[in-house]
Coordinates of C-alpha atoms and ligand atoms in Angstrom, one line a residue:
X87 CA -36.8 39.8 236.1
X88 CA -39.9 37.7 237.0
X89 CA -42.6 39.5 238.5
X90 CA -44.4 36.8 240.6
X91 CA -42.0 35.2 243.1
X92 CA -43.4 31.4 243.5
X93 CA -45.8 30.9 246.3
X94 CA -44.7 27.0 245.9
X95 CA -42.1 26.4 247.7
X96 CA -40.1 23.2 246.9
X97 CA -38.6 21.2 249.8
X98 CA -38.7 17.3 248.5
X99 CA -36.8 16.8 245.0
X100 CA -37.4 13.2 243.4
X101 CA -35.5 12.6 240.0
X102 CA -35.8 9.3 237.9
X103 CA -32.8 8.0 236.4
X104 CA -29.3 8.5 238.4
X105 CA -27.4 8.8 234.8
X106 CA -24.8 11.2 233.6
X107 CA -27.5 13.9 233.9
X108 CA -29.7 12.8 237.4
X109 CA -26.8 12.1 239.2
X110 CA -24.2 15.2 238.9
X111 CA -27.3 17.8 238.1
X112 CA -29.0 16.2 241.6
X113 CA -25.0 16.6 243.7
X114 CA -25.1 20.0 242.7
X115 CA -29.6 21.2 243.4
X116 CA -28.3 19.3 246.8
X117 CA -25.0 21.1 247.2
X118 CA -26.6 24.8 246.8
X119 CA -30.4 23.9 248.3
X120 CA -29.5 22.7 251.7
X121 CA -32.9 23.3 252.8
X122 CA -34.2 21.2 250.4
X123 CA -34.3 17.0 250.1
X124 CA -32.9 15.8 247.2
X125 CA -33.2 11.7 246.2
X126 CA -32.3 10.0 243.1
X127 CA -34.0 6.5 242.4
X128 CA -32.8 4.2 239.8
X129 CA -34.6 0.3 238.8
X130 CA -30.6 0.0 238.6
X131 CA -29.4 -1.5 242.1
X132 CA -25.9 -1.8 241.0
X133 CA -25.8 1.9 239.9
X134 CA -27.3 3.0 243.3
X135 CA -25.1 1.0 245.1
X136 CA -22.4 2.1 243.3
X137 CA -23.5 6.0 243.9
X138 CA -24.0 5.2 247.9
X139 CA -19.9 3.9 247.6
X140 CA -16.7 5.7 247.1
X141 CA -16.3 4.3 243.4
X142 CA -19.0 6.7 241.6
X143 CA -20.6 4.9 238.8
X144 CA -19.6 8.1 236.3
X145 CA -16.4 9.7 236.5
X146 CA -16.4 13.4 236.2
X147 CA -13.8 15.9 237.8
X148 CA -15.0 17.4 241.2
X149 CA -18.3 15.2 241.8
X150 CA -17.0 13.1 244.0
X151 CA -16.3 15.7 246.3
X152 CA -20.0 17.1 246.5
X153 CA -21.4 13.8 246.4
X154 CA -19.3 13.0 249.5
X155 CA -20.6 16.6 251.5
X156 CA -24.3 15.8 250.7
X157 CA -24.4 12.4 251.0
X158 CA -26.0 11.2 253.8
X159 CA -27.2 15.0 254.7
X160 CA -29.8 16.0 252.0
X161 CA -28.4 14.0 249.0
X162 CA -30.1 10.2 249.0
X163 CA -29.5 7.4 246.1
X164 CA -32.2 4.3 246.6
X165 CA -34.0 1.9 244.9
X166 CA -37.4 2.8 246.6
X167 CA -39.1 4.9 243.4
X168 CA -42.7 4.8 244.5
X169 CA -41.9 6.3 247.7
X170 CA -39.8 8.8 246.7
X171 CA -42.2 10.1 244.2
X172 CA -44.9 10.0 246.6
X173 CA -43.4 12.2 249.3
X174 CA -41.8 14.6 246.5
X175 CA -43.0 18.8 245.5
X176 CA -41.5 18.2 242.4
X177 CA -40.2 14.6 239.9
X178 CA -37.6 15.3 238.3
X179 CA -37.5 12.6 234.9
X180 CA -34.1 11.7 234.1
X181 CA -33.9 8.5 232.3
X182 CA -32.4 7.8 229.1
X183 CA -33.6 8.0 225.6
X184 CA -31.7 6.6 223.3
X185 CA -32.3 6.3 219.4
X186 CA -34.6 3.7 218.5
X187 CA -33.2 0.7 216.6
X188 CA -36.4 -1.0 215.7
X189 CA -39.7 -0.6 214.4
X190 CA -40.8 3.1 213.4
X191 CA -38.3 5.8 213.1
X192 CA -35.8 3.1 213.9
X193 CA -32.0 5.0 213.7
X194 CA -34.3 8.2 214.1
X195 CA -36.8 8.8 216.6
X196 CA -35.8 9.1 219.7
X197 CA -36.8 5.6 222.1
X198 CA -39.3 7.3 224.5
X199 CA -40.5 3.7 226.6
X200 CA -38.2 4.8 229.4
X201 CA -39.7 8.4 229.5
X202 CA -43.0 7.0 229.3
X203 CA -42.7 3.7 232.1
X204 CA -41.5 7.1 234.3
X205 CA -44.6 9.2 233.8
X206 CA -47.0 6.4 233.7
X207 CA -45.1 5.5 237.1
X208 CA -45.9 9.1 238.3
X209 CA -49.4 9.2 237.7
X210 CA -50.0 5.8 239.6
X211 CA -48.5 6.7 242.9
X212 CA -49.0 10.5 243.4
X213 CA -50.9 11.9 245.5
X214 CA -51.3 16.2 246.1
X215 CA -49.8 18.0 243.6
X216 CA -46.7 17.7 241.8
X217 CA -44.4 19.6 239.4
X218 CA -42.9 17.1 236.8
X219 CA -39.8 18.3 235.4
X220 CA -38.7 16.7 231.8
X221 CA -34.7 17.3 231.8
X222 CA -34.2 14.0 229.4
X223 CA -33.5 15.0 226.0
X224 CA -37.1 14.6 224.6
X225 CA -38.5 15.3 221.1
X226 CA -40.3 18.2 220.8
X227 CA -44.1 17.9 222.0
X228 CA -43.2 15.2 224.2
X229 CA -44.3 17.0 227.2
X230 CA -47.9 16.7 225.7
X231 CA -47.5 12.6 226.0
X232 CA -46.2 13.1 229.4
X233 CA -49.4 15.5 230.3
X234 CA -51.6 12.8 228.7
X235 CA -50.4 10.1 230.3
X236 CA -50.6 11.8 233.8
X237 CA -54.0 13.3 233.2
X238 CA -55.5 9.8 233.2
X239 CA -53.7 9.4 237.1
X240 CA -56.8 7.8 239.1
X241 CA -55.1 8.7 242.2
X242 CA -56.8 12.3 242.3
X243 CA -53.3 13.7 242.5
X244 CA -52.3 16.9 239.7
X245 CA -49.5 18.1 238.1
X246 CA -47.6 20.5 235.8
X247 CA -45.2 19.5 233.3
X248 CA -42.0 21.3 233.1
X249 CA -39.0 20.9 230.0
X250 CA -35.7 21.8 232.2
X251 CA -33.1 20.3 229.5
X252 CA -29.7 19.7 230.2
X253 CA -27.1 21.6 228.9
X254 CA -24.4 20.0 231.0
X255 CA -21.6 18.3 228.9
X256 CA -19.6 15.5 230.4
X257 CA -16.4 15.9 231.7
X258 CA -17.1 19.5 232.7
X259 CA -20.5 18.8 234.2
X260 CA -19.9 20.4 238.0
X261 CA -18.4 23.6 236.2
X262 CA -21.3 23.9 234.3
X263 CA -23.6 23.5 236.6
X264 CA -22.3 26.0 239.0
X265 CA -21.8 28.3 236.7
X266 CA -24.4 27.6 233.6
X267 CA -24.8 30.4 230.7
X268 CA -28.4 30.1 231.0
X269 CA -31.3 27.6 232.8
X270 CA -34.3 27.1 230.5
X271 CA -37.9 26.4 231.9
X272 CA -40.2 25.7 229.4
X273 CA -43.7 25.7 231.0
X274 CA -47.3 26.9 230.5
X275 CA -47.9 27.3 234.5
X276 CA -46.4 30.3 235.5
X277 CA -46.7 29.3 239.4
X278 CA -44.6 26.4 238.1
X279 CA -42.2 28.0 236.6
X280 CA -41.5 29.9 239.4
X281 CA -41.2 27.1 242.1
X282 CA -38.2 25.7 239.8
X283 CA -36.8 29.5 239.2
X284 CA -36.7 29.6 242.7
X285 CA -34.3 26.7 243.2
X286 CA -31.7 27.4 240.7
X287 CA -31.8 31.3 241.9
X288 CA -30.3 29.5 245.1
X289 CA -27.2 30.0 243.0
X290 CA -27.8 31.1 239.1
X291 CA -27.9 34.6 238.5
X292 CA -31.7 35.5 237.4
X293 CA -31.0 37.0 234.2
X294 CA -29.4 33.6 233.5
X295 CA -32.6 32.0 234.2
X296 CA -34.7 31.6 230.7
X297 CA -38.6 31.1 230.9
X298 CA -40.1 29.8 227.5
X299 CA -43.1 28.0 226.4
X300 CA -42.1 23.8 226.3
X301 CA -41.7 24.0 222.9
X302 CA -39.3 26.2 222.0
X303 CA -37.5 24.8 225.6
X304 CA -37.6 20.9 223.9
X305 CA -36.7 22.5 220.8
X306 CA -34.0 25.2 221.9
X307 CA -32.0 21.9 223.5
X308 CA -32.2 19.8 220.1
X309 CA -31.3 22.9 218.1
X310 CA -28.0 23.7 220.6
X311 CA -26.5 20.3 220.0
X312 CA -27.4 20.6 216.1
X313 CA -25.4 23.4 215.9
X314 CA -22.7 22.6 218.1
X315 CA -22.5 19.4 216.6
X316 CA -22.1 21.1 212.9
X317 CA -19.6 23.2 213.9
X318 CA -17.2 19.9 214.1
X319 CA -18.5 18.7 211.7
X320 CA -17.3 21.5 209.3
X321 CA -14.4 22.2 210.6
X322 CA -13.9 18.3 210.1
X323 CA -15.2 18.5 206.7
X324 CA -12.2 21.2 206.1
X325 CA -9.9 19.1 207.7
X326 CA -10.1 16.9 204.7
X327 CA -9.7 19.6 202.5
X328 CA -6.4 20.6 204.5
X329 CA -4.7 17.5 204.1
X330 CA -5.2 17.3 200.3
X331 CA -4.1 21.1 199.8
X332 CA -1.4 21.1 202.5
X333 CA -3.0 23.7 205.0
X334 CA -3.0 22.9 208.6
X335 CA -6.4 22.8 209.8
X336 CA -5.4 24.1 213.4
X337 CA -4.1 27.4 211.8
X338 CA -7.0 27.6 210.1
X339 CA -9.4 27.3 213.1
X340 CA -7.2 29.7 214.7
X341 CA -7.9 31.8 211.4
X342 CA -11.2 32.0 211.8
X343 CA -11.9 31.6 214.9
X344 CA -10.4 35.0 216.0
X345 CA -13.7 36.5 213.7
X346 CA -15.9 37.5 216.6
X347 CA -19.1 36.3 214.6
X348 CA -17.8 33.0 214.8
X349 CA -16.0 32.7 218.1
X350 CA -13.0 30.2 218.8
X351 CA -15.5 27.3 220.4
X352 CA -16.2 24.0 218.9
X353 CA -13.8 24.3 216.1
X354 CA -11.2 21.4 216.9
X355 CA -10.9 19.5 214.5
X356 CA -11.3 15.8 215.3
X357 CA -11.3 12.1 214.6
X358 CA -15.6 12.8 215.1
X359 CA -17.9 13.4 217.4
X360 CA -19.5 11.1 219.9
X361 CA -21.5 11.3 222.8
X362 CA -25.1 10.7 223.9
X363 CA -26.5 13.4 222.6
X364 CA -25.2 14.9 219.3
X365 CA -25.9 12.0 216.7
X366 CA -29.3 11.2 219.0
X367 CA -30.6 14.9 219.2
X368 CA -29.8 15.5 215.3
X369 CA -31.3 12.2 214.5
X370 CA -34.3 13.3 216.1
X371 CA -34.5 16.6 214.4
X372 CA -34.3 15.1 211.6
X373 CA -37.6 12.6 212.3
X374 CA -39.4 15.4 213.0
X375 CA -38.5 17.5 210.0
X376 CA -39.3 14.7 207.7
X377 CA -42.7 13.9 209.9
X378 CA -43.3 17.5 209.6
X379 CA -43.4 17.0 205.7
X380 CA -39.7 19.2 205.6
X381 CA -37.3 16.7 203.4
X382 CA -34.7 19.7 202.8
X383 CA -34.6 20.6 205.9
X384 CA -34.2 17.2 207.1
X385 CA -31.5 16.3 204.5
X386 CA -29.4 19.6 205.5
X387 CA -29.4 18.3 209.4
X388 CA -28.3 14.9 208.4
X389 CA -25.6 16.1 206.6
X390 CA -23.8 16.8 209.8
X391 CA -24.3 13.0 211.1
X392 CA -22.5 11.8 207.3
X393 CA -20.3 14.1 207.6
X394 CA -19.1 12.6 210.9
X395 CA -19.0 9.3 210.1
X396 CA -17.0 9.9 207.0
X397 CA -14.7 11.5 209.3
X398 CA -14.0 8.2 211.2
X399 CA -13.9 6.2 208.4
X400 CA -11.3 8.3 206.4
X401 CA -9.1 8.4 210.2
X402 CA -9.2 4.7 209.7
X403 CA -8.3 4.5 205.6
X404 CA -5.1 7.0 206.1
X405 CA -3.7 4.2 208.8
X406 CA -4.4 1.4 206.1
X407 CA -2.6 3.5 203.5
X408 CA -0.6 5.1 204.9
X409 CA 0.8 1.7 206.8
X410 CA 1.5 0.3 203.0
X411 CA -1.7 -0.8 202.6
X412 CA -2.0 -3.1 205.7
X413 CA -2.7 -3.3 209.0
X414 CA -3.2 -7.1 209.1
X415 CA -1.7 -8.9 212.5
X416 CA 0.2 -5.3 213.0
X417 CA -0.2 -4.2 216.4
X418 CA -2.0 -1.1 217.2
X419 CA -1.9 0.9 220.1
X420 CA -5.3 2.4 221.1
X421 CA -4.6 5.5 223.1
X422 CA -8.2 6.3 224.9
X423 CA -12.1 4.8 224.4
X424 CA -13.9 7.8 225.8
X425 CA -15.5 10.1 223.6
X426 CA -13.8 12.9 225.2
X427 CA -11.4 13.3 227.8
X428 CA -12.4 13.7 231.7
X429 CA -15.3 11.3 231.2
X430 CA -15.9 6.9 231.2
X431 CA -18.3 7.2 229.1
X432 CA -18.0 5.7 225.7
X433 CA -21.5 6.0 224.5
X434 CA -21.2 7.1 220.3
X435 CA -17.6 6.9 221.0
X436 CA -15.8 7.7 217.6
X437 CA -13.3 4.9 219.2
X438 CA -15.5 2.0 219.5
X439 CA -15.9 2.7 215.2
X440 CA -12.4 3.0 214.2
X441 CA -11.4 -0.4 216.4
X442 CA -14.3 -1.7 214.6
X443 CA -12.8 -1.1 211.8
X444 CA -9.5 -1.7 212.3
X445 CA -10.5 -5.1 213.9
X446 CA -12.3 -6.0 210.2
X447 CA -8.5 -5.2 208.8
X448 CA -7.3 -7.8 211.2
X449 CA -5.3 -5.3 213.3
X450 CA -4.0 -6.8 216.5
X451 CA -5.8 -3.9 219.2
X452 CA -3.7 -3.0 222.4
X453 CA -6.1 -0.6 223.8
X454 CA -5.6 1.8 227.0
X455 CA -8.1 4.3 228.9
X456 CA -7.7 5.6 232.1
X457 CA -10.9 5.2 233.4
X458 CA -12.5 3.4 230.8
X459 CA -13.2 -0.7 232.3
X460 CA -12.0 -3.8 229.8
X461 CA -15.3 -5.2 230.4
X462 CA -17.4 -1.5 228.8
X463 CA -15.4 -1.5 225.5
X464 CA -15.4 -5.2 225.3
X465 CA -19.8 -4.9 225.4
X466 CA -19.2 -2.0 223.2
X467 CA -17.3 -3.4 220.1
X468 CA -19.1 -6.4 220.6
X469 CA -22.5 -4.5 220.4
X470 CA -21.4 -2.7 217.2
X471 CA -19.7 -6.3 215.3
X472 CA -23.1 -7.8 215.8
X473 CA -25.2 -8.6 212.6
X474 CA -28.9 -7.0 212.2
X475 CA -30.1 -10.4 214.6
X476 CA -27.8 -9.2 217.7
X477 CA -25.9 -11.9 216.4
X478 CA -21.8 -12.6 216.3
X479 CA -20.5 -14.8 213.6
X480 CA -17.3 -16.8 214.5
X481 CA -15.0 -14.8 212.2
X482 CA -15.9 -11.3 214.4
X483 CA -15.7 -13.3 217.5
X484 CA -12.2 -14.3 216.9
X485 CA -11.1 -11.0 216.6
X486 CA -12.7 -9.7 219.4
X487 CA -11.0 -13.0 221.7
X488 CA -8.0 -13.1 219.7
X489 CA -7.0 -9.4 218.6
X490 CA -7.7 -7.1 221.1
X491 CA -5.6 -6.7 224.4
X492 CA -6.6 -4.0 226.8
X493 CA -3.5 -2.2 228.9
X494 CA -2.9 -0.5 232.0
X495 CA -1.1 2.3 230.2
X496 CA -0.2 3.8 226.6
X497 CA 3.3 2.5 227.2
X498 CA 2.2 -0.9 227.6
X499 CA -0.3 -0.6 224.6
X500 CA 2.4 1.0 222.3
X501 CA 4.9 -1.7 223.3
X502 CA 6.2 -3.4 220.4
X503 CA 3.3 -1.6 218.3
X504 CA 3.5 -0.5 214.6
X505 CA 1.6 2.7 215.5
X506 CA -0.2 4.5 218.6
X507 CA -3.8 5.8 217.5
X508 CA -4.3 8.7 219.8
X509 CA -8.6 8.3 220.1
X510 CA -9.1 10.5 223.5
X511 CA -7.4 13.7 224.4
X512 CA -6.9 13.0 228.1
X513 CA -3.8 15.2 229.3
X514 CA -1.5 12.6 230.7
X515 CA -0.8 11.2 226.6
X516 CA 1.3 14.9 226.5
X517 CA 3.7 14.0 229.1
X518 CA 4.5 10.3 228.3
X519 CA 8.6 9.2 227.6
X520 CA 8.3 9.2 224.0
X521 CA 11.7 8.7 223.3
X522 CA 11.3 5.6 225.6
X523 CA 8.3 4.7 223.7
X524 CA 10.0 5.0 220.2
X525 CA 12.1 2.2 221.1
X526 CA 9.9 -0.4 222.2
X527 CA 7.7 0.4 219.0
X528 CA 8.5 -1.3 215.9
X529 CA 10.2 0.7 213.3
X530 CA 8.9 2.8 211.6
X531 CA 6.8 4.3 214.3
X532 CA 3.8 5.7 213.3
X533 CA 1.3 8.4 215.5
X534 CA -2.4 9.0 214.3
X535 CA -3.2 12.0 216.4
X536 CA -7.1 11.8 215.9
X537 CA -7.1 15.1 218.7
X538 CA -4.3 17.0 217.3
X539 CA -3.1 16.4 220.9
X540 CA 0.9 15.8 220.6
X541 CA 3.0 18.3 219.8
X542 CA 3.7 17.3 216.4
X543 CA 7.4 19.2 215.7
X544 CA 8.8 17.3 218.4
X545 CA 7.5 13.5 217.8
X546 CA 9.0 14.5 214.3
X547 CA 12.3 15.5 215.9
X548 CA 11.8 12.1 218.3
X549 CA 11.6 10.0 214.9
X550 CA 7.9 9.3 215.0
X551 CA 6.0 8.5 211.3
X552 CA 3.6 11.4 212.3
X553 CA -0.1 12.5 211.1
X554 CA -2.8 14.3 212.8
X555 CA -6.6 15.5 211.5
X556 CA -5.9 18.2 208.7
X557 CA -2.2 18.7 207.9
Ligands
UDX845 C1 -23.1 18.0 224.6 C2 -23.4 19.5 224.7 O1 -22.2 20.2 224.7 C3 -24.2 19.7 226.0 O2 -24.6 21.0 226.1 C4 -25.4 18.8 226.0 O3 -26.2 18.9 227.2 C5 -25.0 17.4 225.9 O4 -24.3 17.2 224.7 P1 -21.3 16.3 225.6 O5 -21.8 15.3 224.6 O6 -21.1 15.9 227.0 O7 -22.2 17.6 225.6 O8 -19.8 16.8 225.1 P2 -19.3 18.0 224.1 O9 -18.2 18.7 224.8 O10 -20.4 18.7 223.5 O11 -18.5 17.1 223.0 C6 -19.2 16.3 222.1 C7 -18.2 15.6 221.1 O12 -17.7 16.6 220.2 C8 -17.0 15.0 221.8 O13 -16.8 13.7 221.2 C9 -15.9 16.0 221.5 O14 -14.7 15.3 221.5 C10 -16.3 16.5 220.2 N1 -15.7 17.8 219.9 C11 -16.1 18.9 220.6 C12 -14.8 18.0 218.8 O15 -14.5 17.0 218.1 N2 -14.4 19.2 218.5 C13 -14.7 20.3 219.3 O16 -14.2 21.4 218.9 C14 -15.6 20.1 220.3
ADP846 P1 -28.2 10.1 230.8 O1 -26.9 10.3 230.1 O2 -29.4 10.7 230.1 O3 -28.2 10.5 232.3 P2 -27.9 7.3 231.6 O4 -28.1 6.1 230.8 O5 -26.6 7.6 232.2 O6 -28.5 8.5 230.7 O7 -28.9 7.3 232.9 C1 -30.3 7.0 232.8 C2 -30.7 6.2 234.1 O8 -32.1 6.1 234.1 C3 -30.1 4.7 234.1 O9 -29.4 4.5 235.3 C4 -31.4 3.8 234.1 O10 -31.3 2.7 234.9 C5 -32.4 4.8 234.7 N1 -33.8 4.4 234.3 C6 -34.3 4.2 233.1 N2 -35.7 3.9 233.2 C7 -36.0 4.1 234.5 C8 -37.2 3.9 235.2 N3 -38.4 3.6 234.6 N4 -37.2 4.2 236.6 C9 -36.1 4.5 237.2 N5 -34.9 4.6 236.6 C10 -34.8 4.4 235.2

């Protein structure tokens, strides 16, 4: 229990960067804090318009529903970031930071320009006092740039910094936000720290509510996807093992999962992990280790990254050899682009990899998402065919023109197809008319289950060619 209710008390919330993280974590402070003002600014007109509309720029299960009470009430989405920050208690900074692909600690260290445009942004229009709140996933002892930076304000304006990370994950984001297993302030101000405590105890139970220095808070989020993250990627790395011994990797999940030391989460085994944060997060404990002088400790967290990119590659070798050693102009249905269900986003998607790849084979791609657009996964395969100059050659331009069709359903991809590639395990690939399916596919009819999502026994029975991750 804290001792020292805040004397702060918040009524004006600003946060940077109406994202995957800004905008659902925003819907919800709004949602429960009706007494308190609650805008998101973006430089991204689009995605503000887009949030001010009935199409939400992110797709995730129940949002649209809170965005739509709050909207218009004490929920705001505008372009006008100076004014926002200057009226608000407390800035919220939510922007991305992705890996850096150039220069030091390029596929490493975490890209912190965004981060840093934000605070520097802070510091020139403040005024009073204000509590800045780091809920970007941030390298440990970035706060200390972030104090830095606002420490030289010449606005007379001060502040505290605040690590609030995100434990959110996408797809179940309003769930876990009503109901999170804990909220971690990291801060050094204990006045601070209570003016936030105060507005999640608007709904979070208090012994849920975590108050740690900001290291171990930055630290504590990098670490939680580390070893989330590694779970999959050992079960994965068993999964291999299964299918060369003939165990079933499911049963042996199930196996070990009912040991109460090792609990039954994060254990499916899949075509790999993707996301925002799990390759970014380990990536960046992995810079820091080896900045740290800690190569061992480096190399043992990187492990988990290989491992998950062997996993996609070897998805994408048992097609080739198991389709008698070709996949050239065969027709491939690709059954979802998300990196997990209930979400459009397709950032690290193990998808965007294996079409790579199967693109490189000269497949023919019929791909299908339900809430994935043509135009994001065309950006994205193009992004990841591009040479070390950003560049396209003509061959890899071809086959992005010429060999990929995107669908308005996985019957229409599978038509006519040599095999379905199951990439996504949205729930309405369970129900579809196989038996319908079967006979518009070309013979034999093969089903990659990279989600163990179909219920394998009965494809069998149907006459699909079938193979999922570890049996
Ligand atoms: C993750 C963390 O869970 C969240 O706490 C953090 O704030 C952000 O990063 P997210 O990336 O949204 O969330 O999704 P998550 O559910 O963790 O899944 C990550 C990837 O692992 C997905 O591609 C998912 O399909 C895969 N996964 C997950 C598996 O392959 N098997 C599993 O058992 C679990
Ligand atoms: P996340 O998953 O971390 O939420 P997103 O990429 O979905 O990441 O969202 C980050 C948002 O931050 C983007 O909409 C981007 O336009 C916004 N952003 C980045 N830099 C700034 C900035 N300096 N000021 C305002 N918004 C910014």
């Amino acid at each position: 229990m804290l001792k020292n209710p805040s004397p702060i008390a918040v009524k004006k919330i600003c946060c940077i960067g109406a994202g995957y993280v800004g905008g659902p974590t925003m819907a919800m402070i709004a949602k429960q804090c009706p007494h308190i003002q609650v805008t998101v600014v973006d430089i991204n007109q689009q995605r503000i318009d887009e949030w001010n509309s009935e199409e939400l720029p992110i797709y995730e299960p129940g949002l649209h529903e809170i965005v739509s009470e709050c909207r218009g009430k004490n929920l705001t989405f505008t372009t006008d970031v100076d004014e926002t920050i200057r009226d608000a208690d407390m800035v919220f900074i939510s922007v991305n930071t992705p890996t850096k692909t150039f220069g030091v600690g390029a596929g490493r260290a975490a890209n912190l320009e965004f981060v840093e445009k934000c605070a520097r942004k802070i510091a020139e229009v403040s005024i009073g006092h204000k509590i800045v709140v780091e809920k970007s996933t941030l390298p440990v002892r970035t706060a200390e740039a972030v104090k830095t930076i606002l420490s030289n304000s010449t606005t007379g304006a001060s502040f505290d910094v605040l690590s609030n990370p995100e434990f959110l994950a996408e797809g179940t984001a309003v769930e876990d936000l009503i109901s999170p297993d804990r909220v971690l302030i990291g801060g050094e101000n204990e006045t601070a720290i209570n003016a936030l405590v105060e507005v999640y105890a608007n709904w979070v139970p208090r012994e849920r509510l975590l108050t740690t220095n900001l290291w171990s808070s930055e630290l504590s989020k990098l670490t939680a996807n580390a070893f989330l993250a590694q779970r999959v990627s050992s079960i994965n790395a068993i999964s291999a093992l299964c299918e060369a011994t003939g165990a079933d990797v499911d049963e042996v999940s199930t196996a070990i999962g009912t040991d109460s030391r090792i609990g039954p989460k994060f254990l499916k085994a899949s075509v790999g992990f993707g996301g925002s944060c799990f390759q970014k997060d380990i990536l960046n404990l992995v810079y820091l280790c080896e900045y740290f002088g800690l190569p061992e400790v480096a190399q043992y967290w990187e492990q988990v990254v290989t491992m998950n990119d062997h996993q996609k590659q070897r998805f994408v070798n048992r097609m080739v050899r198991t389709m008698f050693n070709t996949v050239s102009d065969k027709r491939i249905a690709i059954w979802g682009f998300a990196f997990k269900k209930d979400t459009n986003d397709i950032r690290e998607s193990a998808a965007i990899y294996v079409c790579r790849d199967l693109l490189m084979e000269k497949a023919k791609l019929a791909i299908y998402d339900p809430q994935v657009k043509p135009e994001q996964m065309r950006a994205a395969l193009e992004s990841v065919m591009q040479d070390e100059n950003g560049e396209l050659n003509a061959m890899k331009r071809e086959l992005l023109d010429n060999n990929v069709q995107y669908c308005d359903n996985g019957a229409a991809a599978a038509d006519d197809a040599h095999a379905i590639a199951v990439l996504t395990e949205w729930d309405e690939f369970k129900d579809c008319d196989f038996e319908a399916i079967r006979d518009s596919m070309k013979q034999p009819a093969f089903v990659f289950d990279g989600r163990n999502l179909l219920k394998h026994a009965d494809l069998c029975d149907k006459g699909f060619t079938y193979f999922g991750i570890g049996f």
